[in-house]
């Protein structure tokens, strides 16, 4: 009898234990699909809401379904609150238009996702028409489950296991490390977050398992590091982080001042490129990789001005940078004045500046012919044209770049050498009504100091195109072989310019006060002959008179 009683008591206790009602806990995940337990909801004012926020999964897609009856008979408003433990992170407000119909079921639905910081959720259902005031169960056809598809209503089931899920990492994507300012492995570890469904934030428990990154921290490439985390139940998760070491810093050009290109010299684009230098924080000197991007200079290299050239360079990581170089084309060469250096002229003839200027020409490497721009800047000849000796006329010219040149012409005033002018000891200008003899040439050379006045000379004509054409205006040549008595012989080549007497290409009108030689000069030349004739006549007359007297005496 006693054994039978003990057996009955044991069976009753076993039955009671097997049928013990489990208490709801918001900190457990559901045992089934549905997260909504009526034990965690109550009516408060116009809202049927969760008493406590309940555990959910981060980074998870959820579908919330509501009954058709609620949708059609209430002013639909649903508020979803997302928490990180006790801290509210976000709120989702849903209204009538945010729900879609499930045609195969007696419900409407809305899909949303939790973010990385969400581990608890609370829900409020608005009611101003008494939907939740009566009837049971009040959450019939209301369901929150994981995923995005609905396959019918299920009642809430109490979770039977406390924690069999390992923690999970958040924000654990690829890490970018810049080679010039690399991130350390500890900084990467500190940036990782890990959560557990039961323990919550377990980031402090993260440990480094392996590290292929640190030995290559200064080398471009992709490397991995493995981290692990465990919860209080010993569940462990590992994650492999990809770390990409990159170079995001652009190369740098050395400063370059304006490049001066002196006309007519010009630089090639390659020559200018070779003047530049560039470096990169990772690749080092990359000057040889510099490229020409645009060029305003080359097509304008013969035009004075400032032009831009753009150069660029790229490092091995694809970072591109450009620099703009100014090239200034300048003209620093002064014009060149050529022509007469010296003029010999008799004291009784005046040569004017305009005529001297005609014997000069100017060429500039940039502006071309500037002969018309010559100007007289100094003249001590005109006021002293009657004074024997050397005098000067100085001419000046300036090009468009401000480069100036001057030329001085020496004018030697000598005693009368006849109606001719002697240029640069090589060019004789004479009128066509006179013939220049060798004697005249000798006198000219002695007057200008080319021949000594005490030396004896012999003159031989090697070539003469002048004498036979002395009366015809033109340019001729006379080549003489001159033999000094005490020195070696040498050749002298003259250019003889024959001009009309009326032409005034070199000699202007005779100076005021000088009598024209058309009459007085001829009289001057005839005076000795006339005197001799008069003396001859007088002597003959006296001789006749004396002879007559003698005859008379006899």
Coordinates of C-alpha atoms in Angstrom, one line a residue:
X1 CA 0.0 0.0 0.0
X2 CA 2.8 2.4 0.9
X3 CA 4.7 1.7 -2.3
X4 CA 1.5 2.4 -4.3
X5 CA 1.1 5.8 -2.6
X6 CA 4.7 6.9 -3.3
X7 CA 4.3 6.0 -7.0
X8 CA 1.1 8.1 -7.3
X9 CA 2.7 11.1 -5.7
X10 CA 5.7 10.9 -8.1
X11 CA 3.5 10.7 -11.2
X12 CA 1.5 13.7 -10.0
X13 CA 4.6 15.7 -9.5
X14 CA 5.9 14.7 -12.9
X15 CA 2.7 15.7 -14.5
X16 CA 2.7 19.1 -12.8
X17 CA 6.3 19.8 -13.8
X18 CA 5.6 18.9 -17.4
X19 CA 2.6 21.2 -17.5
X20 CA 4.3 24.2 -15.7
X21 CA 3.5 27.4 -17.5
X22 CA 6.7 29.2 -18.7
X23 CA 6.9 32.9 -17.8
X24 CA 7.3 35.3 -20.8
X25 CA 10.7 37.1 -21.0
X26 CA 11.3 40.0 -23.5
X27 CA 15.0 39.0 -23.4
X28 CA 14.5 35.7 -25.2
X29 CA 14.0 35.3 -28.9
X30 CA 10.7 33.5 -29.8
X31 CA 10.6 29.7 -30.0
X32 CA 8.6 30.1 -33.3
X33 CA 8.3 32.7 -36.1
X34 CA 6.1 35.2 -34.3
X35 CA 7.8 37.8 -32.1
X36 CA 4.5 39.3 -30.7
X37 CA 3.3 37.9 -27.4
X38 CA 0.0 39.0 -25.9
X39 CA 1.7 38.7 -22.5
X40 CA 3.8 41.7 -23.5
X41 CA 1.0 44.0 -24.7
X42 CA -1.6 46.1 -23.0
X43 CA -4.1 48.9 -23.7
X44 CA -3.0 52.4 -22.8
X45 CA -5.2 55.2 -23.9
X46 CA -5.6 55.0 -27.7
X47 CA -2.7 52.6 -28.1
X48 CA -2.3 48.9 -27.7
X49 CA 1.4 48.7 -27.1
X50 CA 4.2 46.5 -25.9
X51 CA 4.9 46.6 -22.2
X52 CA 8.6 46.0 -22.6
X53 CA 10.8 46.3 -25.6
X54 CA 11.6 42.8 -26.8
X55 CA 14.8 41.2 -28.2
X56 CA 15.3 41.3 -32.0
X57 CA 18.2 40.8 -34.3
X58 CA 20.2 43.6 -35.9
X59 CA 20.9 43.6 -39.6
X60 CA 17.7 41.6 -40.1
X61 CA 14.7 42.0 -42.4
X62 CA 11.3 41.7 -40.7
X63 CA 7.7 41.6 -42.0
X64 CA 4.9 43.0 -39.8
X65 CA 1.4 41.8 -40.7
X66 CA -1.9 43.2 -39.3
X67 CA -5.4 41.8 -39.5
X68 CA -7.8 42.9 -42.2
X69 CA -10.4 43.7 -39.6
X70 CA -8.0 46.2 -37.9
X71 CA -7.0 47.6 -41.2
X72 CA -10.6 48.2 -42.3
X73 CA -12.1 49.4 -39.0
X74 CA -9.4 51.6 -37.4
X75 CA -7.5 54.7 -38.3
X76 CA -4.4 52.7 -39.0
X77 CA -1.3 54.0 -37.2
X78 CA 1.6 51.7 -36.2
X79 CA 4.7 53.0 -34.4
X80 CA 7.8 50.8 -34.4
X81 CA 10.6 51.9 -31.9
X82 CA 14.1 50.5 -32.4
X83 CA 16.5 50.4 -29.4
X84 CA 20.1 49.7 -28.6
X85 CA 19.5 48.1 -25.3
X86 CA 17.6 50.9 -23.4
X87 CA 18.6 53.7 -25.8
X88 CA 16.1 54.6 -28.5
X89 CA 17.8 54.8 -31.9
X90 CA 15.1 55.2 -34.5
X91 CA 11.3 55.3 -34.9
X92 CA 9.3 54.0 -37.9
X93 CA 5.8 55.5 -38.3
X94 CA 3.4 53.5 -40.5
X95 CA 0.0 54.5 -41.7
X96 CA -2.8 53.1 -43.9
X97 CA -0.9 53.6 -47.1
X98 CA 2.2 51.9 -45.9
X99 CA 0.6 48.5 -45.8
X100 CA 0.0 46.1 -48.7
X101 CA -2.7 43.5 -49.0
X102 CA -2.0 39.8 -48.7
X103 CA -4.7 38.6 -51.1
X104 CA -4.3 34.9 -50.0
X105 CA -4.5 35.8 -46.3
X106 CA -6.8 37.8 -44.1
X107 CA -4.0 40.3 -43.5
X108 CA -2.0 43.4 -44.6
X109 CA 1.8 43.7 -44.3
X110 CA 4.8 46.0 -44.3
X111 CA 8.5 45.0 -44.6
X112 CA 11.4 46.8 -42.9
X113 CA 14.9 46.2 -41.6
X114 CA 16.8 46.7 -38.4
X115 CA 20.2 48.5 -38.5
X116 CA 23.5 47.5 -36.9
X117 CA 22.8 49.1 -33.6
X118 CA 19.3 47.6 -33.0
X119 CA 18.8 44.7 -30.6
X120 CA 15.4 45.6 -29.0
X121 CA 12.0 46.7 -30.4
X122 CA 8.7 48.1 -29.2
X123 CA 5.4 48.4 -31.1
X124 CA 2.3 50.6 -30.7
X125 CA -1.0 49.9 -32.5
X126 CA -3.3 53.0 -32.5
X127 CA -6.9 52.4 -31.7
X128 CA -9.6 55.0 -31.4
X129 CA -12.6 52.8 -32.3
X130 CA -12.2 50.1 -29.6
X131 CA -10.7 47.3 -31.7
X132 CA -8.5 46.0 -28.8
X133 CA -11.1 46.8 -26.1
X134 CA -12.9 43.4 -26.2
X135 CA -12.4 39.9 -27.6
X136 CA -9.5 37.5 -27.2
X137 CA -6.9 36.9 -28.4
X138 CA -6.4 40.6 -29.2
X139 CA -3.4 40.0 -31.5
X140 CA -5.1 37.4 -33.6
X141 CA -3.6 37.8 -37.2
X142 CA -1.0 40.3 -35.9
X143 CA 2.5 38.9 -36.5
X144 CA 6.1 40.0 -36.6
X145 CA 8.5 37.6 -38.2
X146 CA 11.9 37.5 -39.9
X147 CA 12.1 37.7 -43.7
X148 CA 10.1 39.4 -46.3
X149 CA 7.4 36.8 -47.2
X150 CA 4.3 35.9 -45.3
X151 CA 3.1 32.3 -45.1
X152 CA 0.2 32.6 -42.7
X153 CA -0.4 33.5 -39.0
X154 CA 1.3 31.6 -36.2
X155 CA 0.9 32.1 -32.5
X156 CA 3.7 33.3 -30.3
X157 CA 5.9 30.4 -28.9
X158 CA 8.0 30.9 -25.8
X159 CA 11.8 30.6 -26.5
X160 CA 13.0 27.3 -25.0
X161 CA 16.8 28.0 -25.2
X162 CA 18.5 30.9 -23.4
X163 CA 21.6 31.3 -25.8
X164 CA 22.8 29.0 -28.5
X165 CA 23.7 31.8 -31.0
X166 CA 27.2 33.1 -31.3
X167 CA 27.8 36.9 -31.3
X168 CA 28.0 38.7 -34.6
X169 CA 30.2 41.5 -35.8
X170 CA 28.9 44.9 -37.0
X171 CA 30.6 47.4 -39.3
X172 CA 33.0 44.8 -40.4
X173 CA 33.6 45.6 -44.0
X174 CA 36.8 46.3 -45.9
X175 CA 39.2 48.7 -44.2
X176 CA 41.2 51.3 -46.2
X177 CA 44.6 52.2 -44.9
X178 CA 46.5 55.1 -46.5
X179 CA 50.2 54.3 -47.0
X180 CA 51.3 57.7 -45.9
X181 CA 49.2 57.7 -42.7
X182 CA 48.6 53.9 -42.1
X183 CA 46.0 52.7 -39.5
X184 CA 47.3 50.3 -36.9
X185 CA 45.8 46.9 -36.3
X186 CA 44.7 48.0 -32.8
X187 CA 42.8 50.9 -34.4
X188 CA 41.1 48.5 -36.7
X189 CA 40.2 46.3 -33.7
X190 CA 38.8 49.3 -31.8
X191 CA 36.6 50.1 -34.7
X192 CA 34.9 46.7 -34.7
X193 CA 31.6 46.2 -33.0
X194 CA 30.2 42.8 -31.9
X195 CA 26.8 42.1 -30.4
X196 CA 25.2 39.0 -28.8
X197 CA 21.5 38.3 -28.6
X198 CA 21.8 37.8 -24.9
X199 CA 24.9 39.6 -23.8
X200 CA 24.4 42.6 -26.0
X201 CA 27.5 44.6 -26.8
X202 CA 30.5 42.3 -26.6
X203 CA 33.0 44.5 -28.5
X204 CA 35.3 44.6 -25.6
X205 CA 35.8 40.8 -25.9
X206 CA 37.1 41.0 -29.5
X207 CA 40.6 39.4 -29.9
X208 CA 43.1 39.3 -32.8
X209 CA 43.6 35.8 -34.1
X210 CA 46.0 36.4 -37.1
X211 CA 47.5 39.5 -38.8
X212 CA 48.9 39.5 -42.3
X213 CA 48.5 43.3 -42.5
X214 CA 51.0 44.8 -40.0
X215 CA 54.2 43.4 -41.7
X216 CA 53.0 45.0 -45.0
X217 CA 51.6 48.2 -43.5
X218 CA 53.8 50.3 -45.8
X219 CA 53.3 48.3 -49.0
X220 CA 50.4 48.8 -51.4
X221 CA 48.1 45.7 -51.6
X222 CA 45.3 43.8 -49.9
X223 CA 45.9 41.9 -46.7
X224 CA 43.7 40.1 -44.1
X225 CA 43.5 40.0 -40.4
X226 CA 41.3 37.6 -38.4
X227 CA 39.4 38.6 -35.3
X228 CA 37.3 36.6 -32.9
X229 CA 34.7 37.3 -30.2
X230 CA 32.9 35.0 -27.6
X231 CA 29.8 35.5 -25.5
X232 CA 29.3 34.5 -21.9
X233 CA 28.0 31.1 -23.0
X234 CA 31.2 30.4 -24.9
X235 CA 29.8 30.8 -28.3
X236 CA 32.6 32.2 -30.6
X237 CA 32.5 33.9 -34.0
X238 CA 35.5 34.7 -36.2
X239 CA 35.6 37.3 -38.9
X240 CA 38.3 38.0 -41.6
X241 CA 38.8 41.7 -42.3
X242 CA 40.2 42.7 -45.6
X243 CA 42.6 45.7 -45.3
X244 CA 43.6 47.5 -48.5
X245 CA 46.7 49.6 -48.3
X246 CA 46.3 52.4 -50.8
X247 CA 48.0 55.6 -51.9
X248 CA 45.5 58.4 -52.3
X249 CA 48.0 61.3 -52.2
X250 CA 48.6 63.1 -55.5
X251 CA 52.2 63.6 -56.8
X252 CA 53.7 67.1 -56.3
X253 CA 55.5 69.2 -58.9
X254 CA 58.5 71.3 -57.9
X255 CA 57.8 75.1 -58.2
X256 CA 58.7 76.5 -61.6
X257 CA 59.1 80.2 -62.4
X258 CA 58.1 81.6 -65.7
X259 CA 60.3 80.2 -68.4
X260 CA 61.9 82.9 -70.7
X261 CA 62.2 82.0 -74.3
X262 CA 64.5 84.6 -76.1
X263 CA 63.4 85.1 -79.7
X264 CA 64.3 83.8 -82.2
X265 CA 65.4 80.8 -80.1
X266 CA 62.6 78.5 -79.1
X267 CA 62.1 75.6 -76.8
X268 CA 60.6 72.3 -77.8
X269 CA 57.8 70.8 -75.5
X270 CA 60.2 68.1 -74.6
X271 CA 62.9 70.6 -73.6
X272 CA 60.5 72.3 -71.3
X273 CA 59.2 69.0 -69.9
X274 CA 62.8 68.1 -69.0
X275 CA 63.0 71.3 -66.9
X276 CA 60.2 70.0 -64.6
X277 CA 60.4 67.6 -61.8
X278 CA 57.8 65.7 -59.8
X279 CA 57.8 63.3 -56.9
X280 CA 55.3 61.0 -55.2
X281 CA 55.0 60.0 -51.5
X282 CA 55.1 56.3 -52.5
X283 CA 56.8 56.1 -55.9
X284 CA 59.5 58.7 -55.3
X285 CA 60.9 60.6 -58.3
X286 CA 58.5 60.3 -61.2
X287 CA 59.8 63.2 -63.3
X288 CA 60.2 61.0 -66.3
X289 CA 56.5 60.2 -66.3
X290 CA 55.5 63.9 -66.8
X291 CA 53.2 64.3 -69.8
X292 CA 52.2 67.4 -71.8
X293 CA 48.5 68.1 -71.5
X294 CA 48.0 71.3 -73.4
X295 CA 50.3 73.8 -75.2
X296 CA 49.6 77.4 -76.1
X297 CA 53.3 78.2 -76.5
X298 CA 54.5 76.1 -79.4
X299 CA 52.1 77.6 -82.0
X300 CA 53.0 81.1 -80.7
X301 CA 56.7 80.6 -80.2
X302 CA 57.5 83.4 -82.7
X303 CA 55.1 85.9 -81.1
X304 CA 56.1 88.0 -78.1
X305 CA 53.8 87.3 -75.2
X306 CA 53.1 84.9 -72.3
X307 CA 51.7 81.5 -73.0
X308 CA 50.6 78.6 -70.9
X309 CA 51.7 75.0 -71.0
X310 CA 49.9 72.4 -68.8
X311 CA 51.8 69.3 -67.8
X312 CA 50.5 66.3 -65.7
X313 CA 51.8 63.3 -64.0
X314 CA 50.3 60.1 -62.6
X315 CA 51.6 57.9 -59.8
X316 CA 51.3 54.1 -59.8
X317 CA 48.1 54.3 -57.9
X318 CA 46.4 56.4 -60.5
X319 CA 46.6 59.7 -58.6
X320 CA 46.9 62.5 -61.2
X321 CA 48.0 66.1 -60.7
X322 CA 48.7 68.9 -63.1
X323 CA 50.8 72.1 -63.2
X324 CA 50.6 75.1 -65.4
X325 CA 53.8 76.6 -66.7
X326 CA 54.1 80.1 -68.1
X327 CA 56.4 80.6 -71.1
X328 CA 57.3 84.2 -72.0
X329 CA 58.6 84.9 -75.4
X330 CA 60.8 87.9 -75.3
X331 CA 63.0 89.9 -77.7
X332 CA 66.2 90.9 -76.0
X333 CA 68.3 91.4 -79.2
X334 CA 68.9 95.0 -80.2
X335 CA 68.4 96.0 -83.9
X336 CA 71.5 95.9 -86.1
X337 CA 72.5 99.1 -87.9
X338 CA 74.7 98.7 -91.0
X339 CA 76.0 101.1 -93.6
X340 CA 78.4 104.0 -93.8
X341 CA 80.9 104.3 -91.0
X342 CA 82.9 107.3 -92.2
X343 CA 82.6 110.1 -94.8
X344 CA 85.3 112.4 -96.1
X345 CA 84.0 115.7 -97.5
X346 CA 85.5 119.0 -98.5
X347 CA 85.1 121.9 -96.3
X348 CA 83.2 123.8 -98.9
X349 CA 80.5 121.2 -99.2
X350 CA 77.7 120.4 -96.7
X351 CA 76.3 116.9 -96.3
X352 CA 72.9 116.9 -94.4
X353 CA 71.7 114.2 -91.9
X354 CA 69.0 112.9 -94.1
X355 CA 71.6 112.0 -96.7
X356 CA 73.8 110.3 -94.2
X357 CA 70.8 108.4 -92.9
X358 CA 70.1 107.1 -96.4
X359 CA 73.4 105.3 -96.2
X360 CA 72.3 103.3 -93.2
X361 CA 69.9 100.4 -92.9
X362 CA 68.4 98.7 -89.8
X363 CA 67.3 95.1 -89.4
X364 CA 65.7 93.6 -86.3
X365 CA 65.4 89.9 -85.6
X366 CA 61.7 90.4 -84.6
X367 CA 60.4 93.6 -86.1
X368 CA 62.3 93.2 -89.4
X369 CA 63.3 96.4 -91.4
X370 CA 63.4 99.4 -89.1
X371 CA 65.4 101.7 -91.4
X372 CA 62.6 104.3 -91.4
X373 CA 62.8 104.4 -87.6
X374 CA 66.3 105.7 -87.4
X375 CA 66.6 109.1 -85.7
X376 CA 69.4 111.5 -85.3
X377 CA 70.4 111.9 -81.6
X378 CA 73.7 113.7 -81.9
X379 CA 75.3 116.0 -84.5
X380 CA 78.5 118.0 -84.1
X381 CA 79.2 118.2 -87.8
X382 CA 76.5 120.5 -89.2
X383 CA 77.7 123.5 -87.0
X384 CA 81.3 122.7 -87.8
X385 CA 81.1 121.7 -91.4
X386 CA 83.7 124.3 -92.3
X387 CA 86.2 123.2 -89.7
X388 CA 88.8 120.7 -90.8
X389 CA 88.8 117.5 -88.7
X390 CA 86.6 114.7 -87.6
X391 CA 83.0 115.2 -86.6
X392 CA 80.2 112.9 -85.7
X393 CA 76.5 112.2 -86.4
X394 CA 74.9 109.6 -84.1
X395 CA 71.7 107.7 -85.0
X396 CA 69.5 105.6 -82.8
X397 CA 66.7 103.1 -83.3
X398 CA 64.6 101.2 -80.8
X399 CA 62.6 98.0 -81.6
X400 CA 59.1 97.1 -80.2
X401 CA 60.6 95.4 -77.2
X402 CA 62.6 98.5 -76.2
X403 CA 66.0 97.2 -77.3
X404 CA 68.1 100.2 -78.5
X405 CA 71.0 100.4 -80.9
X406 CA 73.1 103.4 -82.0
X407 CA 75.5 104.0 -84.8
X408 CA 78.0 106.8 -85.1
X409 CA 79.1 108.0 -88.5
X410 CA 82.4 109.9 -88.6
X411 CA 82.5 112.8 -91.0
X412 CA 86.0 114.1 -91.8
X413 CA 86.2 117.6 -93.2
X414 CA 89.3 118.0 -95.3
X415 CA 90.8 120.6 -97.5
X416 CA 89.2 121.0 -100.9
X417 CA 89.3 117.7 -102.7
X418 CA 87.0 118.6 -105.6
X419 CA 83.3 118.0 -106.0
X420 CA 83.4 114.4 -104.6
X421 CA 82.6 112.6 -101.4
X422 CA 84.6 109.6 -100.0
X423 CA 82.7 107.0 -98.0
X424 CA 84.3 104.4 -95.7
X425 CA 87.6 104.8 -97.5
X426 CA 86.1 102.6 -100.3
X427 CA 83.3 104.4 -102.1
X428 CA 83.9 107.6 -104.1
X429 CA 80.9 109.6 -105.4
X430 CA 81.6 111.9 -108.3
X431 CA 79.6 113.9 -110.8
X432 CA 79.3 112.7 -114.4
X433 CA 80.7 115.9 -115.9
X434 CA 84.2 115.2 -114.6
X435 CA 86.7 112.4 -115.0
X436 CA 88.6 111.2 -111.9
X437 CA 92.2 110.6 -112.8
X438 CA 94.8 108.5 -111.0
X439 CA 96.3 111.8 -109.8
X440 CA 93.0 112.8 -108.3
X441 CA 92.8 109.4 -106.5
X442 CA 96.3 110.0 -105.1
X443 CA 95.4 113.4 -103.9
X444 CA 92.2 112.0 -102.3
X445 CA 94.2 109.3 -100.5
X446 CA 96.7 111.7 -99.2
X447 CA 94.0 114.2 -98.1
X448 CA 92.3 111.4 -96.1
X449 CA 95.6 110.2 -94.6
X450 CA 95.6 106.8 -96.3
X451 CA 98.8 107.7 -98.1
X452 CA 101.8 109.4 -96.6
X453 CA 102.6 112.9 -97.9
X454 CA 106.3 112.1 -97.8
X455 CA 106.3 108.7 -99.3
X456 CA 106.5 108.1 -103.1
X457 CA 104.0 105.7 -104.7
X458 CA 103.5 104.0 -108.0
X459 CA 100.0 103.2 -109.2
X460 CA 99.0 100.3 -111.5
X461 CA 95.5 99.8 -112.8
X462 CA 94.5 96.1 -112.4
X463 CA 90.8 96.7 -113.3
X464 CA 88.9 99.7 -114.5
X465 CA 85.2 99.8 -115.4
X466 CA 84.9 103.5 -114.5
X467 CA 87.0 105.6 -116.9
X468 CA 85.2 104.5 -120.0
X469 CA 81.8 105.2 -118.4
X470 CA 82.7 108.4 -116.4
X471 CA 79.9 110.4 -118.0
X472 CA 77.2 107.7 -117.5
X473 CA 75.6 107.6 -114.0
X474 CA 76.1 104.2 -112.4
X475 CA 78.3 102.2 -110.1
X476 CA 81.7 101.2 -111.3
X477 CA 84.9 99.7 -109.9
X478 CA 88.6 100.7 -110.0
X479 CA 91.1 98.1 -108.7
X480 CA 94.6 99.6 -108.2
X481 CA 97.9 98.0 -107.2
X482 CA 99.7 100.6 -105.0
X483 CA 103.5 100.2 -104.5
X484 CA 105.0 102.4 -101.8
X485 CA 108.6 103.1 -102.2
X486 CA 109.6 101.7 -98.8
X487 CA 106.8 99.1 -98.1
X488 CA 105.2 96.1 -99.8
X489 CA 102.7 96.7 -102.5
X490 CA 99.0 96.2 -101.8
X491 CA 95.6 96.3 -103.7
X492 CA 93.0 98.9 -103.2
X493 CA 89.5 98.4 -104.6
X494 CA 87.2 101.4 -105.1
X495 CA 83.5 101.6 -105.8
X496 CA 82.9 104.7 -107.9
X497 CA 79.3 106.1 -108.0
X498 CA 78.7 108.4 -110.9
X499 CA 75.7 110.7 -110.4
X500 CA 74.2 113.6 -112.4
X501 CA 75.4 117.1 -111.6
X502 CA 71.8 118.0 -110.8
X503 CA 71.4 114.9 -108.5
X504 CA 71.5 115.7 -104.7
X505 CA 71.7 112.2 -103.3
X506 CA 74.7 112.9 -101.1
X507 CA 75.7 116.6 -101.3
X508 CA 73.2 119.2 -100.6
X509 CA 73.5 122.8 -102.0
X510 CA 76.9 124.4 -101.3
X511 CA 77.2 126.2 -98.0
X512 CA 76.0 129.8 -98.0
X513 CA 78.8 132.2 -98.8
X514 CA 80.5 129.9 -101.2
X515 CA 80.4 131.2 -104.8
X516 CA 79.1 128.9 -107.5
X517 CA 82.0 127.5 -109.6
X518 CA 80.2 127.9 -112.9
X519 CA 81.8 131.3 -113.5
X520 CA 84.2 132.3 -110.7
X521 CA 85.8 128.9 -110.5
X522 CA 86.5 129.0 -114.2
X523 CA 87.9 132.5 -113.9
X524 CA 90.0 131.4 -111.0
X525 CA 91.4 128.5 -113.2
X526 CA 92.0 130.9 -116.2
X527 CA 93.7 133.7 -114.2
X528 CA 97.2 132.4 -114.6
X529 CA 96.9 132.0 -118.3
X530 CA 95.4 135.5 -118.7
X531 CA 98.3 137.0 -116.7
X532 CA 100.9 135.3 -118.8
X533 CA 99.2 136.5 -122.0
X534 CA 99.1 140.1 -120.7
X535 CA 102.8 139.9 -119.8
X536 CA 103.6 138.5 -123.2
X537 CA 101.7 141.2 -125.0
X538 CA 103.3 144.0 -122.8
X539 CA 106.8 142.5 -123.3
X540 CA 106.3 142.4 -127.1
X541 CA 105.1 146.0 -127.1
X542 CA 108.1 147.2 -125.1
X543 CA 110.4 145.2 -127.4
X544 CA 108.8 146.9 -130.5
X545 CA 109.1 150.4 -129.0
X546 CA 112.7 149.9 -128.0
X547 CA 113.5 148.5 -131.5
X548 CA 111.9 151.5 -133.1
X549 CA 113.8 153.9 -131.0
X550 CA 117.0 152.3 -131.8
X551 CA 116.2 152.5 -135.5
X552 CA 115.4 156.2 -135.0
X553 CA 118.7 156.7 -133.1
X554 CA 120.6 155.0 -135.8

